[in-house]
Structure formats: C-alpha cells, structure tokens
Coordinates of C-alpha atoms in Angstrom, one line a residue:
X1 CA 0.1 0.0 0.1
X2 CA 2.8 2.4 0.7
X3 CA 4.4 1.5 -2.4
X4 CA 1.1 2.5 -4.3
X5 CA 0.9 5.8 -2.4
X6 CA 4.4 6.8 -3.5
X7 CA 3.8 5.9 -7.1
X8 CA 0.7 8.2 -7.1
X9 CA 2.6 11.0 -5.4
X10 CA 5.5 10.5 -8.1
X11 CA 2.9 10.7 -10.9
X12 CA 1.0 13.9 -9.3
X13 CA 4.5 15.5 -9.0
X14 CA 5.2 15.1 -12.7
X15 CA 2.0 16.5 -13.8
X16 CA 2.5 19.4 -11.4
X17 CA 6.1 20.1 -12.8
X18 CA 4.8 20.5 -16.1
X19 CA 2.5 23.3 -15.0
X20 CA 5.7 25.4 -13.9
X21 CA 6.2 27.5 -17.2
X22 CA 10.2 28.6 -16.5
X23 CA 12.8 28.2 -19.1
X24 CA 16.5 28.5 -18.9
X25 CA 19.4 29.7 -21.2
X26 CA 23.1 29.3 -20.4
X27 CA 26.0 31.3 -21.8
X28 CA 29.2 29.6 -23.0
X29 CA 31.7 28.8 -20.3
X30 CA 34.3 31.5 -20.0
X31 CA 37.4 32.1 -18.1
X32 CA 39.3 35.2 -17.1
X33 CA 42.4 36.0 -15.0
X34 CA 40.4 38.4 -13.0
X35 CA 40.3 36.0 -10.0
X36 CA 37.6 36.6 -7.5
X37 CA 34.4 38.3 -9.0
X38 CA 30.9 39.0 -8.2
X39 CA 27.7 39.7 -10.3
X40 CA 26.8 43.3 -9.2
X41 CA 23.9 44.1 -11.8
X42 CA 22.4 42.8 -15.1
X43 CA 20.0 44.9 -17.2
X44 CA 18.1 44.6 -20.3
X45 CA 19.7 46.2 -23.2
X46 CA 16.3 47.2 -24.5
X47 CA 16.7 44.9 -27.5
X48 CA 16.0 41.4 -26.0
X49 CA 19.7 41.0 -24.9
X50 CA 21.2 41.6 -21.4
X51 CA 24.3 43.5 -20.1
X52 CA 26.2 42.2 -17.0
X53 CA 28.3 43.9 -14.5
X54 CA 30.8 42.1 -12.5
X55 CA 33.2 43.5 -10.0
X56 CA 36.5 41.6 -9.8
X57 CA 39.5 41.8 -7.3
X58 CA 42.6 40.2 -8.9
X59 CA 46.2 39.7 -7.9
X60 CA 47.2 42.3 -10.5
X61 CA 44.4 44.6 -10.9
X62 CA 40.8 45.3 -10.0
X63 CA 37.7 46.8 -11.8
X64 CA 34.5 46.1 -13.5
X65 CA 33.9 43.6 -16.4
X66 CA 31.3 44.6 -18.6
X67 CA 29.7 41.8 -21.0
X68 CA 26.9 42.3 -23.5
X69 CA 24.9 39.2 -24.6
X70 CA 22.0 38.6 -27.0
X71 CA 19.0 37.0 -26.1
X72 CA 20.4 33.7 -26.3
X73 CA 23.3 34.6 -23.9
X74 CA 25.6 34.7 -26.8
X75 CA 28.4 37.2 -26.2
X76 CA 28.3 40.3 -28.3
X77 CA 31.0 42.4 -26.6
X78 CA 32.9 42.8 -23.4
X79 CA 34.9 45.5 -22.0
X80 CA 37.1 46.0 -18.9
X81 CA 36.7 49.1 -16.9
X82 CA 39.8 49.8 -15.0
X83 CA 38.6 51.6 -11.7
X84 CA 39.8 50.6 -8.3
X85 CA 38.3 51.0 -4.9
X86 CA 34.9 51.5 -5.9
X87 CA 31.4 50.4 -5.4
X88 CA 28.9 50.0 -8.1
X89 CA 25.7 51.6 -6.5
X90 CA 23.4 51.6 -9.5
X91 CA 22.9 50.8 -13.1
X92 CA 20.5 52.2 -15.9
X93 CA 20.1 51.5 -19.5
X94 CA 18.5 54.1 -21.4
X95 CA 18.3 55.2 -25.3
X96 CA 21.0 52.5 -26.0
X97 CA 23.5 54.0 -23.4
X98 CA 24.8 52.2 -20.4
X99 CA 24.9 54.2 -17.3
X100 CA 26.9 53.2 -14.1
X101 CA 26.8 55.1 -10.6
X102 CA 30.0 54.3 -8.8
X103 CA 31.1 55.3 -5.4
X104 CA 34.9 56.0 -4.7
X105 CA 36.8 57.9 -1.9
X106 CA 39.0 60.7 -3.1
X107 CA 41.7 60.2 -0.6
X108 CA 43.6 63.5 -1.6
X109 CA 40.4 65.6 -1.3
X110 CA 39.1 63.4 1.6
X111 CA 35.7 63.2 -0.3
X112 CA 33.1 60.5 -1.1
X113 CA 32.4 61.1 -4.7
X114 CA 29.6 59.6 -6.9
X115 CA 30.4 59.4 -10.4
X116 CA 28.4 58.6 -13.7
X117 CA 30.1 56.3 -16.2
X118 CA 28.4 56.1 -19.5
X119 CA 28.9 54.5 -22.9
X120 CA 27.1 53.6 -25.9
X121 CA 26.3 49.8 -25.6
X122 CA 27.2 49.1 -29.2
X123 CA 30.8 50.4 -28.8
X124 CA 32.0 50.6 -25.2
X125 CA 33.9 53.5 -24.5
X126 CA 33.0 55.1 -21.2
X127 CA 33.3 58.8 -20.4
X128 CA 32.6 60.1 -16.7
X129 CA 31.2 62.9 -15.0
X130 CA 30.8 64.0 -11.1
X131 CA 27.3 63.5 -9.8
X132 CA 27.8 64.3 -6.2
X133 CA 30.4 64.5 -3.4
X134 CA 30.5 64.6 0.1
X135 CA 33.2 65.7 2.7
X136 CA 34.6 63.0 4.8
X137 CA 33.9 65.0 7.9
X138 CA 30.4 64.2 7.5
X139 CA 30.7 60.6 7.3
X140 CA 30.0 58.6 10.6
X141 CA 33.3 56.8 11.8
X142 CA 31.9 53.5 11.7
X143 CA 31.3 53.8 7.9
X144 CA 34.9 54.7 7.4
X145 CA 36.8 51.4 6.9
X146 CA 33.9 49.4 6.4
X147 CA 32.7 51.2 3.1
X148 CA 34.6 49.4 0.6
X149 CA 34.4 46.0 2.3
X150 CA 30.6 45.3 2.2
X151 CA 28.1 46.8 -0.5
X152 CA 25.3 47.1 2.1
X153 CA 26.3 49.2 5.1
X154 CA 23.3 48.5 7.4
X155 CA 25.2 47.0 10.4
X156 CA 25.6 49.8 12.8
X157 CA 22.2 51.3 13.5
X158 CA 20.2 50.0 10.6
X159 CA 21.1 53.1 8.6
X160 CA 23.0 53.2 5.5
X161 CA 25.7 55.1 3.8
X162 CA 24.8 56.1 0.2
X163 CA 22.3 53.4 -0.7
X164 CA 20.6 54.2 -4.1
X165 CA 16.8 53.2 -4.5
X166 CA 15.1 53.6 -8.0
X167 CA 11.6 54.0 -8.4
X168 CA 9.4 51.3 -10.0
X169 CA 10.2 52.1 -13.6
X170 CA 13.6 53.8 -13.0
X171 CA 12.3 57.3 -13.8
X172 CA 14.0 58.6 -10.6
X173 CA 16.5 57.5 -8.2
X174 CA 17.3 58.6 -4.8
X175 CA 20.7 58.7 -2.8
X176 CA 20.3 58.5 0.9
X177 CA 23.2 59.2 2.9
X178 CA 23.1 58.8 7.0
X179 CA 25.5 61.7 7.7
X180 CA 27.2 62.9 10.9
X181 CA 25.7 65.9 13.0
X182 CA 28.8 67.5 14.3
X183 CA 27.4 69.4 17.2
X184 CA 24.7 66.9 18.9
X185 CA 25.1 63.5 17.0
X186 CA 21.6 63.8 15.9
X187 CA 19.9 61.8 13.5
X188 CA 20.8 63.4 10.2
X189 CA 20.2 62.2 6.5
X190 CA 21.0 63.9 3.2
X191 CA 18.7 62.8 0.3
X192 CA 19.3 63.5 -3.2
X193 CA 16.9 62.8 -5.9
X194 CA 17.8 62.6 -9.6
X195 CA 15.9 61.9 -12.7
X196 CA 16.6 59.2 -15.5
X197 CA 18.6 61.9 -17.4
X198 CA 20.7 62.1 -14.4
X199 CA 19.8 65.7 -13.6
X200 CA 19.3 66.5 -9.9
X201 CA 15.6 67.2 -9.0
X202 CA 16.3 68.1 -5.3
X203 CA 18.4 68.0 -2.2
X204 CA 16.6 67.5 1.2
X205 CA 18.4 67.7 4.5
X206 CA 16.7 65.8 7.2
X207 CA 17.5 66.1 11.0
X208 CA 15.5 64.6 14.0
X209 CA 16.0 66.0 17.5
X210 CA 16.9 62.7 18.6
X211 CA 20.3 60.8 19.4
X212 CA 21.4 58.9 16.4
X213 CA 21.7 55.5 18.6
X214 CA 17.7 55.9 19.1
X215 CA 16.5 56.2 15.8
X216 CA 16.6 53.2 13.5
X217 CA 16.3 53.9 9.7
X218 CA 14.3 51.2 8.1
X219 CA 13.3 51.6 4.4
X220 CA 12.8 54.0 1.8
X221 CA 10.7 54.1 -1.6
X222 CA 10.6 56.5 -4.7
X223 CA 7.5 57.8 -6.3
X224 CA 8.0 57.0 -10.1
X225 CA 6.0 59.9 -11.3
X226 CA 7.4 63.0 -9.5
X227 CA 10.5 61.5 -7.5
X228 CA 8.8 62.0 -4.0
X229 CA 10.6 60.1 -1.2
X230 CA 8.9 58.2 1.4
X231 CA 11.1 56.5 4.2
X232 CA 10.5 54.9 7.7
X233 CA 12.3 54.9 11.0
X234 CA 11.8 53.3 14.2
X235 CA 12.1 56.0 17.1
X236 CA 12.8 54.8 20.6
X237 CA 11.2 56.4 23.6
X238 CA 12.3 57.4 27.4
X239 CA 16.0 57.8 26.1
X240 CA 16.3 53.9 26.1
X241 CA 16.9 51.4 23.1
X242 CA 14.9 48.9 25.1
X243 CA 12.0 47.4 23.0
X244 CA 9.7 47.2 26.0
X245 CA 9.0 49.3 29.1
X246 CA 6.2 48.2 31.7
X247 CA 4.8 45.6 29.2
X248 CA 4.3 47.9 26.3
X249 CA 6.4 48.9 23.3
X250 CA 8.9 51.6 23.9
X251 CA 9.0 53.0 20.6
X252 CA 6.8 54.4 17.5
X253 CA 7.2 54.5 13.9
X254 CA 7.5 57.5 11.6
X255 CA 7.0 57.9 8.0
X256 CA 8.4 60.8 6.3
X257 CA 7.4 62.2 2.9
X258 CA 10.1 64.3 1.2
X259 CA 10.1 66.4 -2.0
X260 CA 11.0 69.9 -3.3
X261 CA 8.0 71.3 -1.1
X262 CA 9.3 70.2 2.0
X263 CA 8.7 67.3 4.6
X264 CA 5.6 65.7 6.2
X265 CA 5.5 63.0 8.6
X266 CA 2.9 60.5 10.0
X267 CA 3.6 58.5 13.2
X268 CA 1.9 55.4 14.6
X269 CA 2.3 53.2 17.7
X270 CA 0.8 50.0 19.0
X271 CA 1.3 49.3 22.4
X272 CA 0.6 45.7 22.4
X273 CA 1.9 44.8 18.9
X274 CA 5.7 44.4 18.6
X275 CA 7.1 45.1 15.3
X276 CA 11.0 44.5 14.7
X277 CA 11.1 45.9 11.3
X278 CA 8.6 47.7 9.0
X279 CA 8.7 48.1 4.9
X280 CA 7.2 50.4 2.6
X281 CA 5.7 49.7 -0.8
X282 CA 4.5 52.6 -3.2
X283 CA 2.4 51.9 -6.3
X284 CA -0.1 53.6 -8.2
X285 CA -0.2 56.5 -5.7
X286 CA -0.7 54.0 -3.0
X287 CA 1.6 53.9 0.2
X288 CA 1.6 50.7 2.3
X289 CA 3.6 49.8 5.5
X290 CA 4.1 46.0 6.1
X291 CA 6.0 43.5 8.3
X292 CA 5.8 40.9 10.8
X293 CA 4.5 41.4 14.4
X294 CA 4.3 39.6 17.8
X295 CA 2.4 39.9 20.8
X296 CA 5.3 39.3 23.2
X297 CA 8.5 40.9 22.0
X298 CA 10.4 42.5 19.0
X299 CA 12.0 39.2 18.3
X300 CA 9.0 36.6 18.2
X301 CA 6.7 36.5 15.1
X302 CA 3.0 35.8 15.4
X303 CA 1.8 37.1 12.0
X304 CA 2.0 40.0 9.5
X305 CA 0.6 43.4 9.5
X306 CA -0.6 46.0 6.7
X307 CA -1.2 49.6 6.9
X308 CA -2.2 52.0 4.2
X309 CA -1.2 55.7 4.3
X310 CA -2.9 58.4 2.0
X311 CA 0.2 59.9 0.3
X312 CA -1.3 63.5 0.0
X313 CA -2.3 64.2 3.6
X314 CA -0.1 61.5 5.2
X315 CA -2.9 60.2 7.1
X316 CA -3.5 56.6 8.2
X317 CA -6.5 55.2 6.3
X318 CA -6.6 51.6 7.6
X319 CA -4.5 49.0 9.3
X320 CA -4.8 45.3 10.2
X321 CA -2.7 42.7 12.1
X322 CA -3.3 39.1 10.9
X323 CA -2.0 36.1 12.7
X324 CA -0.4 33.2 10.7
X325 CA -3.2 30.8 9.7
X326 CA -3.9 27.3 10.6
X327 CA -2.6 26.0 7.0
X328 CA 0.7 27.6 7.8
X329 CA 1.1 26.1 11.2
X330 CA 0.3 22.6 9.6
X331 CA 2.9 23.3 7.0
X332 CA 5.5 23.9 9.6
X333 CA 4.7 21.5 12.5
X334 CA 2.3 19.2 11.0
X335 CA -0.5 20.4 13.4
X336 CA -2.1 23.5 14.6
X337 CA -0.1 25.3 17.4
X338 CA -0.6 28.3 19.4
X339 CA 3.0 29.4 19.1
X340 CA 5.1 32.2 17.9
X341 CA 8.0 32.1 15.6
X342 CA 11.6 33.2 16.3
X343 CA 14.7 34.1 14.1
X344 CA 12.6 35.2 11.0
X345 CA 14.8 37.3 8.5
X346 CA 12.7 39.6 6.3
X347 CA 13.7 39.3 2.6
X348 CA 11.2 40.4 0.2
X349 CA 8.0 42.4 -0.2
X350 CA 6.0 42.6 -3.5
X351 CA 2.7 44.1 -4.6
X352 CA 0.4 42.6 -7.1
X353 CA -1.5 44.7 -9.8
X354 CA -4.7 44.4 -7.8
X355 CA -3.1 45.8 -4.5
X356 CA -2.5 42.2 -2.8
X357 CA 0.9 42.2 -1.0
X358 CA 3.2 39.3 -0.6
X359 CA 5.8 39.1 2.2
X360 CA 8.7 36.6 2.0
X361 CA 11.1 35.8 4.9
X362 CA 13.3 33.0 6.3
X363 CA 14.5 31.4 9.4
X364 CA 17.9 32.3 9.9
X365 CA 20.1 31.2 13.0
X366 CA 23.7 31.8 13.8
X367 CA 25.2 29.2 16.2
X368 CA 28.7 29.6 17.5
X369 CA 30.7 26.9 19.8
X370 CA 34.0 26.5 21.1
X371 CA 36.0 23.4 20.0
X372 CA 38.7 22.3 22.4
X373 CA 42.1 21.4 21.3
X374 CA 43.9 17.9 21.4
X375 CA 46.8 17.2 23.8
X376 CA 46.9 20.6 25.4
X377 CA 46.7 22.5 22.0
X378 CA 44.5 25.7 22.0
X379 CA 40.9 25.2 20.7
X380 CA 39.1 27.5 18.4
X381 CA 35.7 28.9 17.7
X382 CA 33.4 27.4 15.0
X383 CA 30.4 29.4 13.5
X384 CA 27.5 27.9 11.6
X385 CA 24.8 29.5 9.7
X386 CA 21.3 27.7 9.5
X387 CA 19.0 28.7 6.5
X388 CA 15.9 27.0 7.5
X389 CA 12.2 27.5 6.6
X390 CA 11.0 29.8 4.0
X391 CA 7.9 31.9 5.2
X392 CA 5.5 33.5 2.6
X393 CA 2.4 35.2 3.3
X394 CA -0.3 37.1 0.9
X395 CA -2.3 39.8 2.3
X396 CA -5.5 40.6 0.2
X397 CA -6.3 44.4 -0.7
X398 CA -9.4 43.8 1.3
X399 CA -7.0 43.3 4.4
X400 CA -7.7 39.5 4.4
X401 CA -5.2 36.8 4.6
X402 CA -5.2 35.1 1.4
X403 CA -2.8 32.5 2.3
X404 CA 0.3 31.9 4.4
X405 CA 2.8 28.8 3.5
X406 CA 5.7 27.4 5.2
X407 CA 8.2 25.9 2.9
X408 CA 10.2 23.3 5.2
X409 CA 13.8 23.6 4.2
X410 CA 17.2 22.5 6.2
X411 CA 20.4 24.3 4.9
X412 CA 23.6 24.8 6.5
X413 CA 26.2 27.1 5.0
X414 CA 29.4 29.1 5.8
X415 CA 28.4 31.6 3.6
X416 CA 29.7 35.4 3.7
X417 CA 28.1 37.9 5.9
X418 CA 24.6 39.0 4.7
X419 CA 24.4 36.0 2.1
X420 CA 21.3 34.3 1.7
X421 CA 20.1 30.7 0.7
X422 CA 17.5 31.8 -1.8
X423 CA 16.4 34.7 -4.3
X424 CA 12.9 35.3 -5.0
X425 CA 10.7 37.1 -7.6
X426 CA 7.1 37.8 -8.0
X427 CA 5.7 37.5 -11.6
X428 CA 2.0 37.4 -12.6
X429 CA 0.7 36.8 -9.3
X430 CA 3.0 33.9 -8.5
X431 CA 5.8 33.9 -5.9
X432 CA 9.0 32.3 -7.3
X433 CA 12.1 31.0 -5.0
X434 CA 15.3 30.0 -6.6
X435 CA 17.1 27.7 -4.2
X436 CA 20.4 25.8 -4.1
X437 CA 19.3 22.2 -3.0
X438 CA 20.4 18.6 -3.1
X439 CA 17.9 16.0 -4.6
X440 CA 17.4 15.0 -0.9
X441 CA 13.7 15.8 -0.7
X442 CA 11.5 13.9 1.8
X443 CA 7.8 13.5 2.1
X444 CA 6.3 14.2 5.6
X445 CA 3.2 13.8 7.0
X446 CA 0.3 15.7 6.3
X447 CA 1.4 15.9 2.5
X448 CA 4.3 18.2 3.7
X449 CA 7.7 18.1 1.8
X450 CA 11.1 19.0 3.3
X451 CA 13.9 20.2 1.2
X452 CA 17.3 19.1 2.5
X453 CA 20.2 21.3 1.0
X454 CA 23.8 21.1 1.0
X455 CA 26.8 23.3 0.4
X456 CA 25.9 25.6 -2.5
X457 CA 29.2 25.0 -4.4
X458 CA 27.7 21.5 -5.0
X459 CA 24.0 22.0 -4.8
X460 CA 21.5 21.9 -8.0
X461 CA 19.2 25.1 -9.0
X462 CA 15.6 24.5 -7.9
X463 CA 12.6 26.8 -8.3
X464 CA 9.7 26.6 -5.9
X465 CA 6.5 28.3 -6.9
X466 CA 3.4 29.5 -4.8
X467 CA 0.6 30.3 -7.0
X468 CA -2.2 32.8 -6.7
X469 CA -4.2 30.5 -4.6
X470 CA -1.4 29.4 -2.2
X471 CA -0.7 26.1 -4.0
X472 CA 3.0 25.0 -3.8
X473 CA 4.9 23.3 -6.7
X474 CA 8.8 22.9 -7.1
X475 CA 11.1 21.8 -10.3
X476 CA 14.8 21.2 -10.6
X477 CA 15.9 23.7 -13.2
X478 CA 19.7 22.6 -13.4
X479 CA 21.7 19.7 -12.3
X480 CA 25.1 20.6 -10.8
X481 CA 26.9 18.1 -13.0
X482 CA 24.7 19.3 -16.2
X483 CA 25.7 23.0 -15.7
X484 CA 29.5 22.1 -15.4
X485 CA 29.4 25.3 -12.8
X486 CA 27.6 25.9 -9.4
X487 CA 25.0 28.6 -9.7
X488 CA 24.9 30.4 -6.2
X489 CA 21.4 32.0 -5.8
X490 CA 22.9 34.8 -3.7
X491 CA 24.4 36.6 -6.6
X492 CA 20.9 36.6 -8.5
X493 CA 19.7 39.8 -10.1
X494 CA 16.8 40.9 -12.2
X495 CA 17.1 41.8 -15.7
X496 CA 15.3 44.9 -16.4
X497 CA 12.4 46.7 -14.7
X498 CA 9.8 44.0 -15.8
X499 CA 11.7 41.4 -13.4
X500 CA 10.6 38.5 -15.4
X501 CA 13.9 37.2 -15.9
X502 CA 16.6 36.4 -13.5
X503 CA 20.4 36.1 -14.2
X504 CA 22.7 34.0 -12.1
X505 CA 26.3 33.8 -12.0
X506 CA 28.0 30.1 -11.7
X507 CA 31.5 29.3 -11.2
X508 CA 33.6 26.1 -10.6
X509 CA 37.4 26.6 -10.2
X510 CA 38.3 29.0 -13.3
X511 CA 35.2 28.2 -15.2
X512 CA 32.3 30.8 -15.2
X513 CA 29.2 31.2 -17.0
X514 CA 25.7 32.8 -16.6
X515 CA 22.1 31.3 -16.7
X516 CA 19.2 33.3 -17.5
X517 CA 15.8 32.0 -16.1
X518 CA 13.0 33.4 -18.1
X519 CA 9.5 33.3 -16.1
X520 CA 6.7 33.0 -18.7

C-alpha cells in the first residue's frame, strides 16, 4: 500500500512540474584572469539582450567586467573598466546608453564621490562625470573602513551610507546618506533625487531631534511619477533602546514624505503589537507599510500587518494585524499550534497589480561554539549559519489573509556575511523562490515536503512556486553536473524593470558562466 501511495505521489509530482512555465538559457563557459568576481547588476539592453556588470579583485588589478549578450546569452561584446576601490551603486540602460553609478573615496580631497560612467552599448567607450561629492567630515566613523568591504552598510544602527533606490520604472532614483551631525550627534540624513537623465531634481536635508542611536532608519521608496521620497524609521522612547517598557512597546514608527515642497510626517504606535522592522511599498499613488508582528516582544513573530497611508495628507487610512493561518502551522509543525515563531529574517515584499501584498521571509540562525584542542593544544571557535524554513504570506487588498505557507527547508552554510540561501521574484501573481538544493527531498506527514540542502558549491538549482491561491509546486532547473558550474542564488539579479527574467552567475574553479531564467 505504501508503494502505491508513493507511485501516486510521483505521478502527481510530474503533472505539477509541467505546469511551471520556466525556461533557462546558459551562456558559454568562459575563463578570465580576474580572480574573484561578483555579479553586481544585469540589465536589459532594450533589444532582448542583457548587459552584466561584475566587479573583480585580482592579484594584479581590480575593476569592472562589462559583458553584452544577446537574447540567447551569446556574447556580443565585452569590456574591462579599469577602476579601483569603487562600489557599483546603480545601473541604468536608456536610449542605447549604459550608465553606471560608482562610489569612490577621493583620498587627496578627503571626499566620497559619486560618479556617472556612460557608454554607448554598441561600442563600449566610457566617459565619466561628477554626480555628487560629500566631505569625509560628514561621514560617520563606523562607515569609514567598512565602506569598501561591504556593499550594504546597514550593520551599525540600521542606517546606510549612500544606498541608491530606484523608482518602480527607474524614472527617478534617490541617494540616501546617513551623515554625521557634528554638534549633537543627532539623526541626520542627506537625500538627493535625480531623474533618469541624471539631472538633480532636489536635495533635502533631514534632521531629527533625537540621538542617532535611538532612531533606526528602516526603508525608503521613490515615487515613479514625481520623485517624491517616503522613508520609515523606528524612534525609541524614554531615552532607552529597550523595545519594551512596563509590558508595552517603547518605540513608535515615523513615515516621512520628502519632496521639493518640504517634508511631512506621520507617526503610529501600537502598545500591544511588537514590530521589529517595517517596510514600505508605493504603487499607483498608494503607500503601504508592512511587516511581521508579535504579541510578546520584538524577536518573536505571530503574524503579519498591513497599513495603508494616504500619500497627500499623510494620514493613516486603515490597518490590520493578521496571525499566521492554521494551514501555515500545519505546513510547519504538522499540526495547529498556538506558538509564535522566532529568528525570521525579512527578505522581500511585493505588490500585485490588484493591491495584494506578498511578504517573504526566512528562518535564519547563527550558532557559535568552542572546539577544544587535543593534547593541550589551543581550541578554536566555529560559527555555523542555518538557513531554514521559508515563510511566504499574501495579504489581500481587502485586509484579509489570502494564504500563508511555510516551506520546510534545512540548509547549513558557511556563507559570507549578509548572504542568503534563496532568491525570490514575483511575476503574474506567483511567488518564485530560486534555491540551491540537493536531490534529498523528503515527504512528511500531512502531505508536507522538506527540502534538504547542502553546500552551495555542490547544489542543484531548484525553483519553488506558490501560485495565486497558495498552492505550492517545485522543479529542478539545472543539475550541478549538467551545468558544469555551481549557480549560487545569492548572486541573482533581475534583468530589467519587468523582473520576469533572473540572471545567476555560476563558477567552478576558473570556469564561469551565466544562466538566464525566463518566467513566462
């Protein structure tokens, strides 16, 4: 009888797989002498092809590798841009011109400089011009020294130095600079907004009368119509960074609207709902704030919340807190439990055309332990990174919980800081997860499945899909041996603003290649 059930499950799985309309194209394998390289951006060329930007740091030189491929990932042209000690902060292809926004420290002038490098894509020959510069005296001490080791500097107080955020269709972009207030160490930001022709639209200086340590900047979005910026921060109260005081929340959230006309703010506080982090969405002149919440503390998770803000008046129009569903608990534990989750790492938030919102997260745990030495020799510390279950939740535009799913997954990695075990995309109402996994997939009770991963350098490329109604399917896209390289999903980037294609870089030894995944 068990054999019969397994056969039925296998047949059912094959039928499901055929419904996942995803195709892949691989480039030819190439080698270069750059040494270590990372895929920074990949963008549509406007003609069906794609342009990739890789940063490299070799023994003899460092710089950027620019490659132009056609729609079948056949190489058209490549170019090496000789720049050192730079961060690639943004990329835009417009009117057959490739534009790169680079950040570099000018050591002689003691300035941090944003430069625009541009070239016709049919004949790479870059010219550069200054976009903006900032005196080093305005840069907080903890960013200096870290700036060119990490590309996302959100480690000190959740603030960032110089992150660039594009609007939905890349008509505008904002540079957000967390700067030093020289007199009182207050929370201070400098926000610059440019249009797609790289003309500065406005500059806004933001300062809040609160110590920098008591205000956590969290997220920023840009209006695609006029370049208005909305950003959210967590403001702690009673001169304390403690999240709880007398059993209630010791903080409130503030959402700021910034444009040429000035600044507006709305604040909100829920004494009994604890929110670790909140995120913004802006689409069709609608502004939303979403995230996970708890009824216990900042580090537990009972469900999700959604708030809608009226952008003109900056007033709260509605809000809802939704606990995880019974289906979610069955997915996770095999039974319904009255239990809050912990160790959830927020990953992505997407909004559908009809206003439904999808939130993706992941259970992430860091464990360190000491291993004693043998025969009197000194021991050492070992740190392991556990990337476990994927959490996906869909909130309807009517404030209902459409579905909540837990994808059982066990992965152990020795990854670099801020790396992730999956890459997600939202296309045509479906939630796609690209994951490095082995073929060790086990069926559990209650029709649940657990994906057991292994080290990314040896793992196969899978896609897991949750459809509009919360039904889950999966499919192996590429076997590790077939690909001849290992595709690491943490390097995934979207190709173009439509986000229906994803580019991954693979490597094995000196061999490298790209894969384009088309979501149809």
